[in-house]
PDB file of C-alpha atoms in Angstrom:
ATOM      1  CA  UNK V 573      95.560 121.967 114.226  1.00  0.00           C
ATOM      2  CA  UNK V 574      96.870 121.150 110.983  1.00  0.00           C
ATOM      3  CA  UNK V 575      99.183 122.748 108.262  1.00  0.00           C
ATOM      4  CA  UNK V 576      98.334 124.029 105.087  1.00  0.00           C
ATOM      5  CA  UNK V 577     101.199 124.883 102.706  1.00  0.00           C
ATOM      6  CA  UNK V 578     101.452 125.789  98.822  1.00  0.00           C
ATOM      7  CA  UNK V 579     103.258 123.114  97.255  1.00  0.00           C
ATOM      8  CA  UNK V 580     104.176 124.957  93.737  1.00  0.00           C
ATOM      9  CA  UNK V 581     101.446 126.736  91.741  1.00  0.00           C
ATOM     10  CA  UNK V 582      98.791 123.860  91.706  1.00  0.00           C
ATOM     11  CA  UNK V 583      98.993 121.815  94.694  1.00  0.00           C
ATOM     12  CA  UNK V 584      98.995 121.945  98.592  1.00  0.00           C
ATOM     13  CA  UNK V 585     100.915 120.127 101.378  1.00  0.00           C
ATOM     14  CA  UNK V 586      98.511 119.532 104.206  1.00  0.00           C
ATOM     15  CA  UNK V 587     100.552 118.118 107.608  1.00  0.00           C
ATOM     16  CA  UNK V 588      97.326 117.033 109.839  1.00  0.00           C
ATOM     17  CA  UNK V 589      99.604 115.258 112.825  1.00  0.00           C
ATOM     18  CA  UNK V 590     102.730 115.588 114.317  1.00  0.00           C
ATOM     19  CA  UNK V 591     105.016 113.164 112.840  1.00  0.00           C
ATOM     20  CA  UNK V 592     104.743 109.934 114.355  1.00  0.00           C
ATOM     21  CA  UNK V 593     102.072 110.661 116.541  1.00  0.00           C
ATOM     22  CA  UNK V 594      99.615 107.777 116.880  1.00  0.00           C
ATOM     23  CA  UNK V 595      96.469 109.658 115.930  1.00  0.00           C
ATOM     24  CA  UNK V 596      98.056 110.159 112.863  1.00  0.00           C
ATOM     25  CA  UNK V 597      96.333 106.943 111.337  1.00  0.00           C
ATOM     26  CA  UNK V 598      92.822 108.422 112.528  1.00  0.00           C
ATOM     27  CA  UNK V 599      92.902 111.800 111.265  1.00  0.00           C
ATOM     28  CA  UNK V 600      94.512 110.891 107.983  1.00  0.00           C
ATOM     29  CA  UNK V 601      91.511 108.283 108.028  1.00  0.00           C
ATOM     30  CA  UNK V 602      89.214 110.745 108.451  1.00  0.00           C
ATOM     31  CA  UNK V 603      90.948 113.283 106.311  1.00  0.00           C
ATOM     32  CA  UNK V 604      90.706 110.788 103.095  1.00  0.00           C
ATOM     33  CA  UNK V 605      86.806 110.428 104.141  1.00  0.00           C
ATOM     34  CA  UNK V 606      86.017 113.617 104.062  1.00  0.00           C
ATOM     35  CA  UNK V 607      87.849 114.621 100.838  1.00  0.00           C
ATOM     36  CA  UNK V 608      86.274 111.563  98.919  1.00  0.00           C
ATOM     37  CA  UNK V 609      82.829 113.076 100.130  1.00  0.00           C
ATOM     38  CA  UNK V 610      83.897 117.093  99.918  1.00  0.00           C
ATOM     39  CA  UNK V 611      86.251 117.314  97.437  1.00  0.00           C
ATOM     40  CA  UNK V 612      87.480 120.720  96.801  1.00  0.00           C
ATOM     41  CA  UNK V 613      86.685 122.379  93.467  1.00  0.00           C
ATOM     42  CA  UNK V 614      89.365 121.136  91.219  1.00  0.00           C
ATOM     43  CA  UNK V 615      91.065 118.364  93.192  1.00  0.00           C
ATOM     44  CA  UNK V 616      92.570 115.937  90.917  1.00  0.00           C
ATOM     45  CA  UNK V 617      94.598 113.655  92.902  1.00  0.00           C
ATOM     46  CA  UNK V 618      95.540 113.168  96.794  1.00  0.00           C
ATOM     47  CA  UNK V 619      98.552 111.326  97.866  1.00  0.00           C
ATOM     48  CA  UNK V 620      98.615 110.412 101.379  1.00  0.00           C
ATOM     49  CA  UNK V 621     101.884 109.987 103.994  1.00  0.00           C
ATOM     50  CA  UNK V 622     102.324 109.225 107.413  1.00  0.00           C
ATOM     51  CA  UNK V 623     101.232 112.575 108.734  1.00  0.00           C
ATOM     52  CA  UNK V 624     100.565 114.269 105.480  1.00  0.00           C
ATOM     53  CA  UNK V 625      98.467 114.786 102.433  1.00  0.00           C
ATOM     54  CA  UNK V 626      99.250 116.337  98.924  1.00  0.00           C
ATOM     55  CA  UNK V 627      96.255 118.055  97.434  1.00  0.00           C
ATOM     56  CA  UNK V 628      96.880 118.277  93.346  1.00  0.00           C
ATOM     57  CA  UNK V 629      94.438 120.900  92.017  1.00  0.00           C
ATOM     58  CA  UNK V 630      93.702 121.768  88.308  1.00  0.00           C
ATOM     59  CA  UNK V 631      95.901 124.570  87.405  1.00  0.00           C
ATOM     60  CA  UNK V 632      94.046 127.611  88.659  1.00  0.00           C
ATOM     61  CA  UNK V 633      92.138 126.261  90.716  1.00  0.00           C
ATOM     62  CA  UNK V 634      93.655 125.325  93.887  1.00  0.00           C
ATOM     63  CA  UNK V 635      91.918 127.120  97.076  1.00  0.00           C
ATOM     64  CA  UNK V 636      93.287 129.987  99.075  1.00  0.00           C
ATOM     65  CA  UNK V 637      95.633 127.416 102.027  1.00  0.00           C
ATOM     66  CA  UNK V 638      93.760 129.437 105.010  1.00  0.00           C
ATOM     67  CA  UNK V 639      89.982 128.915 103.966  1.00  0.00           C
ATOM     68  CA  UNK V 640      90.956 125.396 103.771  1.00  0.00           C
ATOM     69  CA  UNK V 641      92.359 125.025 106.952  1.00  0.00           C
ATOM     70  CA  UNK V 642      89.123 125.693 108.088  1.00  0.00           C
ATOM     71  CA  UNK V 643      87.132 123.762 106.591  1.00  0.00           C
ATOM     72  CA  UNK V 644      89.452 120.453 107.074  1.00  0.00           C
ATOM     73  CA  UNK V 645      90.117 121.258 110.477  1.00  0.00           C
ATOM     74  CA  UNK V 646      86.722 121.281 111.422  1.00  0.00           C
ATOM     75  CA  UNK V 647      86.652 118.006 109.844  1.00  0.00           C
ATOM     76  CA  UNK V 648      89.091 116.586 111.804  1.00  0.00           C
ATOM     77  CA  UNK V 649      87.631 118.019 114.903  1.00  0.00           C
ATOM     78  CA  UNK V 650      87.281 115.209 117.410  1.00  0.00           C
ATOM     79  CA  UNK V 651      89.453 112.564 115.322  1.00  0.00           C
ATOM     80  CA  UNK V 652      91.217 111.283 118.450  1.00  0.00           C
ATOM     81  CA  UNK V 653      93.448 108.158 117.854  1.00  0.00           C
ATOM     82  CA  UNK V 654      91.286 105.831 116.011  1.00  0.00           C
ATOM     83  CA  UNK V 655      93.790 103.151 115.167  1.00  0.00           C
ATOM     84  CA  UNK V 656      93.870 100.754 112.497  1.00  0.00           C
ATOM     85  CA  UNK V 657      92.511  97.558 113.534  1.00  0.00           C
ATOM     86  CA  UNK V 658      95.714  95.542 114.872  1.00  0.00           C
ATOM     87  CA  UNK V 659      96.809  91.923 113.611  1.00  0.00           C
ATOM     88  CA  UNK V 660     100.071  90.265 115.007  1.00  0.00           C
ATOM     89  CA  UNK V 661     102.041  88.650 112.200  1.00  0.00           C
ATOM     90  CA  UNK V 662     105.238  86.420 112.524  1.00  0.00           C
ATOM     91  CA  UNK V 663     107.844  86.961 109.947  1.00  0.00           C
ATOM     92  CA  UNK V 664     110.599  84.645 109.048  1.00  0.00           C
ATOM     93  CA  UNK V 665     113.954  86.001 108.705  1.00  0.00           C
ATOM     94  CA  UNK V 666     117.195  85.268 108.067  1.00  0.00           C
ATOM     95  CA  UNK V 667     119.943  86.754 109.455  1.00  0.00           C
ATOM     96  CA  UNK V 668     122.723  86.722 107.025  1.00  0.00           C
ATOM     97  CA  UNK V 669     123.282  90.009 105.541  1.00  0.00           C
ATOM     98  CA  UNK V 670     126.608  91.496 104.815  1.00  0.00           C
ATOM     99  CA  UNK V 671     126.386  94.418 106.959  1.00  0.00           C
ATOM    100  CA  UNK V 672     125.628  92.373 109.795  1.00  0.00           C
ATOM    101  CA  UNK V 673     129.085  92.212 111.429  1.00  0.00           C
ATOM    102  CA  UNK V 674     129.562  96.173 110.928  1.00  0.00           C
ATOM    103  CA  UNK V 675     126.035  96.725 113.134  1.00  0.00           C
ATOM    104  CA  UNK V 676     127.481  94.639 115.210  1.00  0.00           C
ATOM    105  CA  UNK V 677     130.595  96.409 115.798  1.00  0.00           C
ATOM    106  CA  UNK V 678     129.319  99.700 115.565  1.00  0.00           C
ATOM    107  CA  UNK V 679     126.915  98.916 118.249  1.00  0.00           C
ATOM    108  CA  UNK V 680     129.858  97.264 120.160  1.00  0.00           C
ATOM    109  CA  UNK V 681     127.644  93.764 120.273  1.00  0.00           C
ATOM    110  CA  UNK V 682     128.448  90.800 118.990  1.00  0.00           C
ATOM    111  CA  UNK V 683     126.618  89.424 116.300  1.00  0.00           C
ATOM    112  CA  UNK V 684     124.420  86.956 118.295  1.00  0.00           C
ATOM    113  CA  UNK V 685     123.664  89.729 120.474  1.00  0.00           C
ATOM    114  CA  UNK V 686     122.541  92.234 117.617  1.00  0.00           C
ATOM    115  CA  UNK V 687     120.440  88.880 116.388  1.00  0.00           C
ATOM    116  CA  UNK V 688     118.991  88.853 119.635  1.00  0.00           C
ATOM    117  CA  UNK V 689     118.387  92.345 120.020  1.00  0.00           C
ATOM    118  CA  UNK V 690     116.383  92.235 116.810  1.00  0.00           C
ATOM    119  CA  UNK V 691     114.574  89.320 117.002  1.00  0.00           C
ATOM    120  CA  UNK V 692     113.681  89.515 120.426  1.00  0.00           C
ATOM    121  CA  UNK V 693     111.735  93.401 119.564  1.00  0.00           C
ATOM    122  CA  UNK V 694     107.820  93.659 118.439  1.00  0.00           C
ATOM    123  CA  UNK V 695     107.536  95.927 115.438  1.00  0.00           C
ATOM    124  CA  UNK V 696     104.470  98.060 114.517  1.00  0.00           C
ATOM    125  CA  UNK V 697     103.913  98.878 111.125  1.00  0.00           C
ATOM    126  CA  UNK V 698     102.303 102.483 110.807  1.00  0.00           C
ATOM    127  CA  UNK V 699     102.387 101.912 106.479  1.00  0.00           C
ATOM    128  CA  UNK V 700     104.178 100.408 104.170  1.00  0.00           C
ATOM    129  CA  UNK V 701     105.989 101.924 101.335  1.00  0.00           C
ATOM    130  CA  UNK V 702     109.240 102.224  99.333  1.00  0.00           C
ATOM    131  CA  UNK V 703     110.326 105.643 100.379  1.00  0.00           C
ATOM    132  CA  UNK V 704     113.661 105.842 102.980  1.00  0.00           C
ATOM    133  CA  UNK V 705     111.031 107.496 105.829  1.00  0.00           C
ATOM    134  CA  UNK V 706     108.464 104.732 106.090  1.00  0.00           C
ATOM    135  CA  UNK V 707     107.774 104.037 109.316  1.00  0.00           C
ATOM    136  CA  UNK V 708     108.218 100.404 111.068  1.00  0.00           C
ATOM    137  CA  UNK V 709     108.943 101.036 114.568  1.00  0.00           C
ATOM    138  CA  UNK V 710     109.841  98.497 117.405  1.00  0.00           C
ATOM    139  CA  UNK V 711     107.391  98.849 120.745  1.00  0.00           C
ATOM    140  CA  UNK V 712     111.081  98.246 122.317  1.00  0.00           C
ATOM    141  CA  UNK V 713     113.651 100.735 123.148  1.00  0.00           C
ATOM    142  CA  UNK V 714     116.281 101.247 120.433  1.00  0.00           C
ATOM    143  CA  UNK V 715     119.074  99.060 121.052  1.00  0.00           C
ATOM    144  CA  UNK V 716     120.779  99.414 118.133  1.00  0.00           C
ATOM    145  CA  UNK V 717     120.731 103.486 117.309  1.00  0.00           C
ATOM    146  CA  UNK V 718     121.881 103.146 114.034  1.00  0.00           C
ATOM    147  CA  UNK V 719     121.909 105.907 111.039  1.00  0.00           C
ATOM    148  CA  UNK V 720     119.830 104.311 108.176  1.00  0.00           C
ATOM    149  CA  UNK V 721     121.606 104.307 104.939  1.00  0.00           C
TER     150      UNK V 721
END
């Protein structure tokens, strides 16, 4: 089921999947369908994350959170894990950055190791995006457990 919450006076925060869960890509497929065809009285604008959707309303307008829960949850009723269709891309890279040496120490490798690590990994790209939380994750276990900075 998903989460409805006010998000100031004119807007709500709609969570519609656990965070990185893979049906996340279906529902929030679905979720964008159905508010394209259904929009709400007074929807202006819908920003879409990972797992999440921000509803902007027309001040005054935005709908009581618990009658739309309803409705959009019996929209997403059945939305298993439809995933986006799947493409394998090679990337170049270089590996020459200046923090390079201080992964490697702090993950107690050396550096051709960390290289290896990293190179060696297939990613998955869930979105792209600017924002510190977008999510590229390697199909490998972690190697290199990290705090992102």
């Amino acid at each position: 089921d998903l989460r409805i919450d006010p998000y100031g006076p004119d807007a709500l925060l709609v969570r519609h999947t656990p965070q990185g869960h893979d049906a996340a890509f279906g529902r929030g497929q679905a979720l964008q369908r159905h508010l394209e065809q259904h929009p709400p009285v007074g929807l202006i604008e819908v920003t879409h994350g990972f797992s999440t959707a921000l509803l902007e309303f027309v001040p005054g307008t935005r709908p009581d959170p618990q009658w739309l829960s309803v409705v959009l949850n019996g929209a997403l009723r059945g939305v298993k894990s439809a995933n986006a269709p799947e493409r394998t891309l090679e990337i170049p890279v270089i590996y020459d950055g200046q923090d390079l040496p201080v992964v490697a120490r702090k993950a107690r490798l050396s550096v051709k190791e960390v290289i290896a690590l990293h190179s060696a990994a297939t990613y998955r790209v869930a979105l792209l995006g600017s924002h510190q939380a977008f999510r590229i994750s390697p199909d490998s276990t972690a190697a290199l457990p990290l705090a992102k900075s």
